[in-house]
Amino acid sequence: MKSDSLPVALITGSTSGIGAAIARRLAADGYAVVLHSRSSADAGRALARELGAAAYVQADLADDAQRVRLVREAAAHWGRLDVLVNNAGISRVIAHADLAAATPDIWHALYEVNVVAPFRLATEAQAALREAAARGRPGSVVNVSSHAGVRPKGASIPYAATKAALNHVTRLLALALAPDIRVNAVAPGLVDTPLTSDWTQAQQLWQEKSPMRRSAKPEDIAQAVAMLVDSDYLTGEILLCDGGLNLT
Ligand SMILES: NC(=O)c1ccc[n+]([C@@H]2O[C@H](COP(=O)([O-])OP(=O)(O)OC[C@H]3O[C@@H](n4cnc5c(N)ncnc54)[C@H](OP(=O)(O)O)[C@@H]3O)[C@@H](O)[C@H]2O)c1
């Protein structure tokens, strides 16, 4: 299927939470969207039907062959790819002082999905995103990082370290791929999604201590992503979206 009129965005992990909100937002902003997840295919297909100019691709981002297939199928479906949102991510909750619980297996699993996968998807999408520049607007990559990658906080040390690595990859790719492709990140604080539904202490912290007195809704993060996508100039930015908690 060809889409000469609509720009196309691939949003990873877009069957729930932040990713689904980003897909809805970019669809409302006039993008054809490629939805993706690891296993929740029914939810992906249902959202694709709801959004109209949308397709769904299933791929496990822990597996490199599936990463490559995802980008190929995404670019082929509409015949172009203008935006890549690396949203899919995994977390483990481990007390920071419990060093032994952060096993090598956990480190490797989080690093594969949260760091290696976004880098590999950008690598595979590079040619298609450069074609976007040739059509008149730079291609755009937005990585969904975390405030835990900016401050010494977060669900666990391995999780926070992967997000800090993703922030640095964002800046390095912004340098390496300019001017044809812009690369930015949003770094959310606490967001109300299935991942955090039982994080009662964090919810209380945001309600009591953050200047905005609440955690983010997925739509708040989607709005920040849409702002970065909409720009033709911003690159290498890590946009902290934590309701101001970092100021306290
Ligand atoms: N929620 C927060 O408070 C918060 C704060 C800061 C940053 N973040 C970041 O925001 C992003 C989205 O978080 P969320 O809370 O919206 O998560 P979520 O509701 O748990 O959704 C995660 C999405 O990623 C997909 N996914 C997970 N592992 C995958 C894999 N190996 N291969 C392919 N897809 C995979 C899931 O697909 P399946 O459902 O099919 O497995 C799902 O679509 C993550 O990068 C997270 O680290 C979240």
PDB file of N, CA and C and ligand atoms in Angstrom, residues 13-19 36-40 59-62 87-90 113 144-146 159 163 188-191 193-196, ligand 1:
ATOM      1  N   GLY A  13       5.883  -0.423  20.769  1.00  0.00           N
ATOM      2  CA  GLY A  13       5.174  -0.600  22.043  1.00  0.00           C
ATOM      3  C   GLY A  13       3.935   0.257  22.116  1.00  0.00           C
ATOM      4  N   SER A  14       3.133   0.239  21.036  1.00  0.00           N
ATOM      5  CA  SER A  14       2.017   1.191  20.959  1.00  0.00           C
ATOM      6  C   SER A  14       0.643   0.556  21.174  1.00  0.00           C
ATOM      7  N   THR A  15       0.613  -0.592  21.881  1.00  0.00           N
ATOM      8  CA  THR A  15      -0.685  -1.202  22.170  1.00  0.00           C
ATOM      9  C   THR A  15      -1.240  -0.769  23.518  1.00  0.00           C
ATOM     10  N   SER A  16      -0.422  -0.121  24.338  1.00  0.00           N
ATOM     11  CA  SER A  16      -0.936   0.308  25.641  1.00  0.00           C
ATOM     12  C   SER A  16      -0.151   1.519  26.120  1.00  0.00           C
ATOM     13  N   GLY A  17      -0.604   2.087  27.219  1.00  0.00           N
ATOM     14  CA  GLY A  17       0.136   3.139  27.916  1.00  0.00           C
ATOM     15  C   GLY A  17       0.561   4.297  27.039  1.00  0.00           C
ATOM     16  N   ILE A  18       1.823   4.701  27.205  1.00  0.00           N
ATOM     17  CA  ILE A  18       2.359   5.889  26.523  1.00  0.00           C
ATOM     18  C   ILE A  18       2.359   5.691  25.011  1.00  0.00           C
ATOM     19  N   GLY A  19       2.752   4.515  24.566  1.00  0.00           N
ATOM     20  CA  GLY A  19       2.847   4.271  23.121  1.00  0.00           C
ATOM     21  C   GLY A  19       1.510   4.412  22.418  1.00  0.00           C
ATOM     22  N   HIS A  36       2.874  -1.262  16.934  1.00  0.00           N
ATOM     23  CA  HIS A  36       3.741  -2.428  17.167  1.00  0.00           C
ATOM     24  C   HIS A  36       3.654  -2.868  18.625  1.00  0.00           C
ATOM     25  N   SER A  37       3.825  -4.158  18.860  1.00  0.00           N
ATOM     26  CA  SER A  37       4.031  -4.665  20.223  1.00  0.00           C
ATOM     27  C   SER A  37       4.686  -6.033  20.152  1.00  0.00           C
ATOM     28  N   ARG A  38       4.998  -6.569  21.310  1.00  0.00           N
ATOM     29  CA  ARG A  38       5.631  -7.888  21.391  1.00  0.00           C
ATOM     30  C   ARG A  38       4.599  -8.994  21.262  1.00  0.00           C
ATOM     31  N   SER A  39       3.513  -8.926  22.057  1.00  0.00           N
ATOM     32  CA  SER A  39       2.576 -10.050  22.087  1.00  0.00           C
ATOM     33  C   SER A  39       1.113  -9.622  22.005  1.00  0.00           C
ATOM     34  N   SER A  40       0.804  -8.386  22.307  1.00  0.00           N
ATOM     35  CA  SER A  40      -0.603  -7.953  22.369  1.00  0.00           C
ATOM     36  C   SER A  40      -1.132  -7.585  20.981  1.00  0.00           C
ATOM     37  N   ALA A  59       6.443  -7.823  16.798  1.00  0.00           N
ATOM     38  CA  ALA A  59       7.869  -8.182  16.777  1.00  0.00           C
ATOM     39  C   ALA A  59       8.422  -8.097  18.188  1.00  0.00           C
ATOM     40  N   ASP A  60       9.235  -9.087  18.559  1.00  0.00           N
ATOM     41  CA  ASP A  60       9.903  -9.056  19.853  1.00  0.00           C
ATOM     42  C   ASP A  60      11.223  -8.291  19.703  1.00  0.00           C
ATOM     43  N   LEU A  61      11.333  -7.152  20.354  1.00  0.00           N
ATOM     44  CA  LEU A  61      12.510  -6.295  20.183  1.00  0.00           C
ATOM     45  C   LEU A  61      13.736  -6.819  20.903  1.00  0.00           C
ATOM     46  N   ALA A  62      13.602  -7.933  21.622  1.00  0.00           N
ATOM     47  CA  ALA A  62      14.783  -8.575  22.194  1.00  0.00           C
ATOM     48  C   ALA A  62      15.528  -9.391  21.134  1.00  0.00           C
ATOM     49  N   ASN A  87       9.477   3.773  21.712  1.00  0.00           N
ATOM     50  CA  ASN A  87       8.769   3.872  22.997  1.00  0.00           C
ATOM     51  C   ASN A  87       8.844   2.586  23.807  1.00  0.00           C
ATOM     52  N   ALA A  88       8.838   1.429  23.145  1.00  0.00           N
ATOM     53  CA  ALA A  88       8.798   0.156  23.889  1.00  0.00           C
ATOM     54  C   ALA A  88       9.951   0.090  24.880  1.00  0.00           C
ATOM     55  N   GLY A  89       9.641  -0.341  26.061  1.00  0.00           N
ATOM     56  CA  GLY A  89      10.689  -0.489  27.067  1.00  0.00           C
ATOM     57  C   GLY A  89      10.214  -1.426  28.154  1.00  0.00           C
ATOM     58  N   ILE A  90      11.174  -1.991  28.886  1.00  0.00           N
ATOM     59  CA  ILE A  90      10.818  -2.865  30.000  1.00  0.00           C
ATOM     60  C   ILE A  90      11.515  -2.375  31.259  1.00  0.00           C
ATOM     61  N   VAL A 113      16.469  -4.503  25.276  1.00  0.00           N
ATOM     62  CA  VAL A 113      15.205  -3.891  24.839  1.00  0.00           C
ATOM     63  C   VAL A 113      15.258  -2.359  24.923  1.00  0.00           C
ATOM     64  N   VAL A 144      11.826   7.277  23.912  1.00  0.00           N
ATOM     65  CA  VAL A 144      11.149   7.483  25.196  1.00  0.00           C
ATOM     66  C   VAL A 144      12.072   6.948  26.290  1.00  0.00           C
ATOM     67  N   SER A 145      12.656   7.880  27.001  1.00  0.00           N
ATOM     68  CA  SER A 145      13.633   7.584  28.033  1.00  0.00           C
ATOM     69  C   SER A 145      12.938   7.646  29.398  1.00  0.00           C
ATOM     70  N   SER A 146      13.579   8.243  30.397  1.00  0.00           N
ATOM     71  CA  SER A 146      12.977   8.370  31.722  1.00  0.00           C
ATOM     72  C   SER A 146      13.749   9.408  32.530  1.00  0.00           C
ATOM     73  N   TYR A 159      17.508  -0.451  35.326  1.00  0.00           N
ATOM     74  CA  TYR A 159      16.562   0.329  34.514  1.00  0.00           C
ATOM     75  C   TYR A 159      17.076   1.747  34.306  1.00  0.00           C
ATOM     76  N   LYS A 163      18.291   3.831  30.750  1.00  0.00           N
ATOM     77  CA  LYS A 163      17.708   5.082  30.256  1.00  0.00           C
ATOM     78  C   LYS A 163      18.770   6.170  30.148  1.00  0.00           C
ATOM     79  N   PRO A 188      10.072  10.937  30.709  1.00  0.00           N
ATOM     80  CA  PRO A 188       8.945  11.099  31.630  1.00  0.00           C
ATOM     81  C   PRO A 188       9.337  10.800  33.072  1.00  0.00           C
ATOM     82  N   GLY A 189       8.612  11.458  33.993  1.00  0.00           N
ATOM     83  CA  GLY A 189       8.626  11.038  35.389  1.00  0.00           C
ATOM     84  C   GLY A 189       7.618   9.907  35.532  1.00  0.00           C
ATOM     85  N   LEU A 190       6.774   9.990  36.536  1.00  0.00           N
ATOM     86  CA  LEU A 190       5.752   8.942  36.695  1.00  0.00           C
ATOM     87  C   LEU A 190       4.588   9.197  35.740  1.00  0.00           C
ATOM     88  N   VAL A 191       4.193   8.141  35.007  1.00  0.00           N
ATOM     89  CA  VAL A 191       3.070   8.223  34.073  1.00  0.00           C
ATOM     90  C   VAL A 191       2.073   7.132  34.437  1.00  0.00           C
ATOM     91  N   THR A 193       0.197   4.336  33.708  1.00  0.00           N
ATOM     92  CA  THR A 193       0.064   3.278  32.697  1.00  0.00           C
ATOM     93  C   THR A 193      -0.023   1.933  33.421  1.00  0.00           C
ATOM     94  N   PRO A 194      -0.317   0.844  32.681  1.00  0.00           N
ATOM     95  CA  PRO A 194      -0.346  -0.471  33.333  1.00  0.00           C
ATOM     96  C   PRO A 194       0.957  -0.797  34.069  1.00  0.00           C
ATOM     97  N   LEU A 195       2.094  -0.286  33.521  1.00  0.00           N
ATOM     98  CA  LEU A 195       3.403  -0.549  34.145  1.00  0.00           C
ATOM     99  C   LEU A 195       3.477  -0.031  35.572  1.00  0.00           C
ATOM    100  N   THR A 196       2.786   1.073  35.869  1.00  0.00           N
ATOM    101  CA  THR A 196       2.951   1.754  37.159  1.00  0.00           C
ATOM    102  C   THR A 196       1.677   1.743  38.006  1.00  0.00           C
TER     103      THR A 196
HETATM  104  N1  LIG B   1       4.955   4.533  32.894  1.00  0.00           N
HETATM  105  C1  LIG B   1       5.891   5.331  33.419  1.00  0.00           C
HETATM  106  O1  LIG B   1       5.742   5.884  34.527  1.00  0.00           O
HETATM  107  C2  LIG B   1       7.151   5.590  32.661  1.00  0.00           C
HETATM  108  C3  LIG B   1       8.036   6.549  33.152  1.00  0.00           C
HETATM  109  C4  LIG B   1       9.199   6.837  32.473  1.00  0.00           C
HETATM  110  C5  LIG B   1       9.466   6.182  31.290  1.00  0.00           C
HETATM  111  N2  LIG B   1       8.605   5.228  30.814  1.00  0.00           N
HETATM  112  C6  LIG B   1       8.963   4.557  29.543  1.00  0.00           C
HETATM  113  O2  LIG B   1       7.892   4.741  28.636  1.00  0.00           O
HETATM  114  C7  LIG B   1       7.851   3.629  27.733  1.00  0.00           C
HETATM  115  C8  LIG B   1       6.441   3.050  27.705  1.00  0.00           C
HETATM  116  O3  LIG B   1       6.074   2.691  29.030  1.00  0.00           O
HETATM  117  P1  LIG B   1       4.581   2.271  29.431  1.00  0.00           P
HETATM  118  O4  LIG B   1       4.460   2.548  30.862  1.00  0.00           O
HETATM  119  O5  LIG B   1       3.611   2.870  28.466  1.00  0.00           O
HETATM  120  O6  LIG B   1       4.695   0.679  29.227  1.00  0.00           O
HETATM  121  P2  LIG B   1       3.582  -0.456  29.033  1.00  0.00           P
HETATM  122  O7  LIG B   1       2.198   0.060  29.279  1.00  0.00           O
HETATM  123  O8  LIG B   1       4.095  -1.601  29.843  1.00  0.00           O
HETATM  124  O9  LIG B   1       3.707  -0.786  27.476  1.00  0.00           O
HETATM  125  C9  LIG B   1       4.909  -1.281  26.981  1.00  0.00           C
HETATM  126  C10 LIG B   1       4.768  -1.547  25.494  1.00  0.00           C
HETATM  127  O10 LIG B   1       6.064  -2.003  25.022  1.00  0.00           O
HETATM  128  C11 LIG B   1       5.910  -3.289  24.424  1.00  0.00           C
HETATM  129  N3  LIG B   1       7.076  -4.114  24.696  1.00  0.00           N
HETATM  130  C12 LIG B   1       7.639  -4.413  25.881  1.00  0.00           C
HETATM  131  N4  LIG B   1       8.683  -5.253  25.687  1.00  0.00           N
HETATM  132  C13 LIG B   1       8.769  -5.485  24.359  1.00  0.00           C
HETATM  133  C14 LIG B   1       9.608  -6.275  23.539  1.00  0.00           C
HETATM  134  N5  LIG B   1      10.578  -7.070  24.024  1.00  0.00           N
HETATM  135  N6  LIG B   1       9.398  -6.271  22.207  1.00  0.00           N
HETATM  136  C15 LIG B   1       8.413  -5.524  21.694  1.00  0.00           C
HETATM  137  N7  LIG B   1       7.576  -4.759  22.400  1.00  0.00           N
HETATM  138  C16 LIG B   1       7.750  -4.747  23.717  1.00  0.00           C
HETATM  139  C17 LIG B   1       4.657  -3.887  25.056  1.00  0.00           C
HETATM  140  O11 LIG B   1       4.110  -4.881  24.211  1.00  0.00           O
HETATM  141  P3  LIG B   1       3.307  -6.153  24.880  1.00  0.00           P
HETATM  142  O12 LIG B   1       2.225  -5.548  25.734  1.00  0.00           O
HETATM  143  O13 LIG B   1       2.758  -6.894  23.719  1.00  0.00           O
HETATM  144  O14 LIG B   1       4.331  -6.903  25.673  1.00  0.00           O
HETATM  145  C18 LIG B   1       3.761  -2.639  25.163  1.00  0.00           C
HETATM  146  O15 LIG B   1       3.145  -2.377  23.917  1.00  0.00           O
HETATM  147  C19 LIG B   1       8.918   2.652  28.225  1.00  0.00           C
HETATM  148  O16 LIG B   1      10.102   2.833  27.478  1.00  0.00           O
HETATM  149  C20 LIG B   1       9.142   3.062  29.666  1.00  0.00           C
HETATM  150  O17 LIG B   1      10.415   2.731  30.140  1.00  0.00           O
HETATM  151  C21 LIG B   1       7.451   4.926  31.469  1.00  0.00           C
END
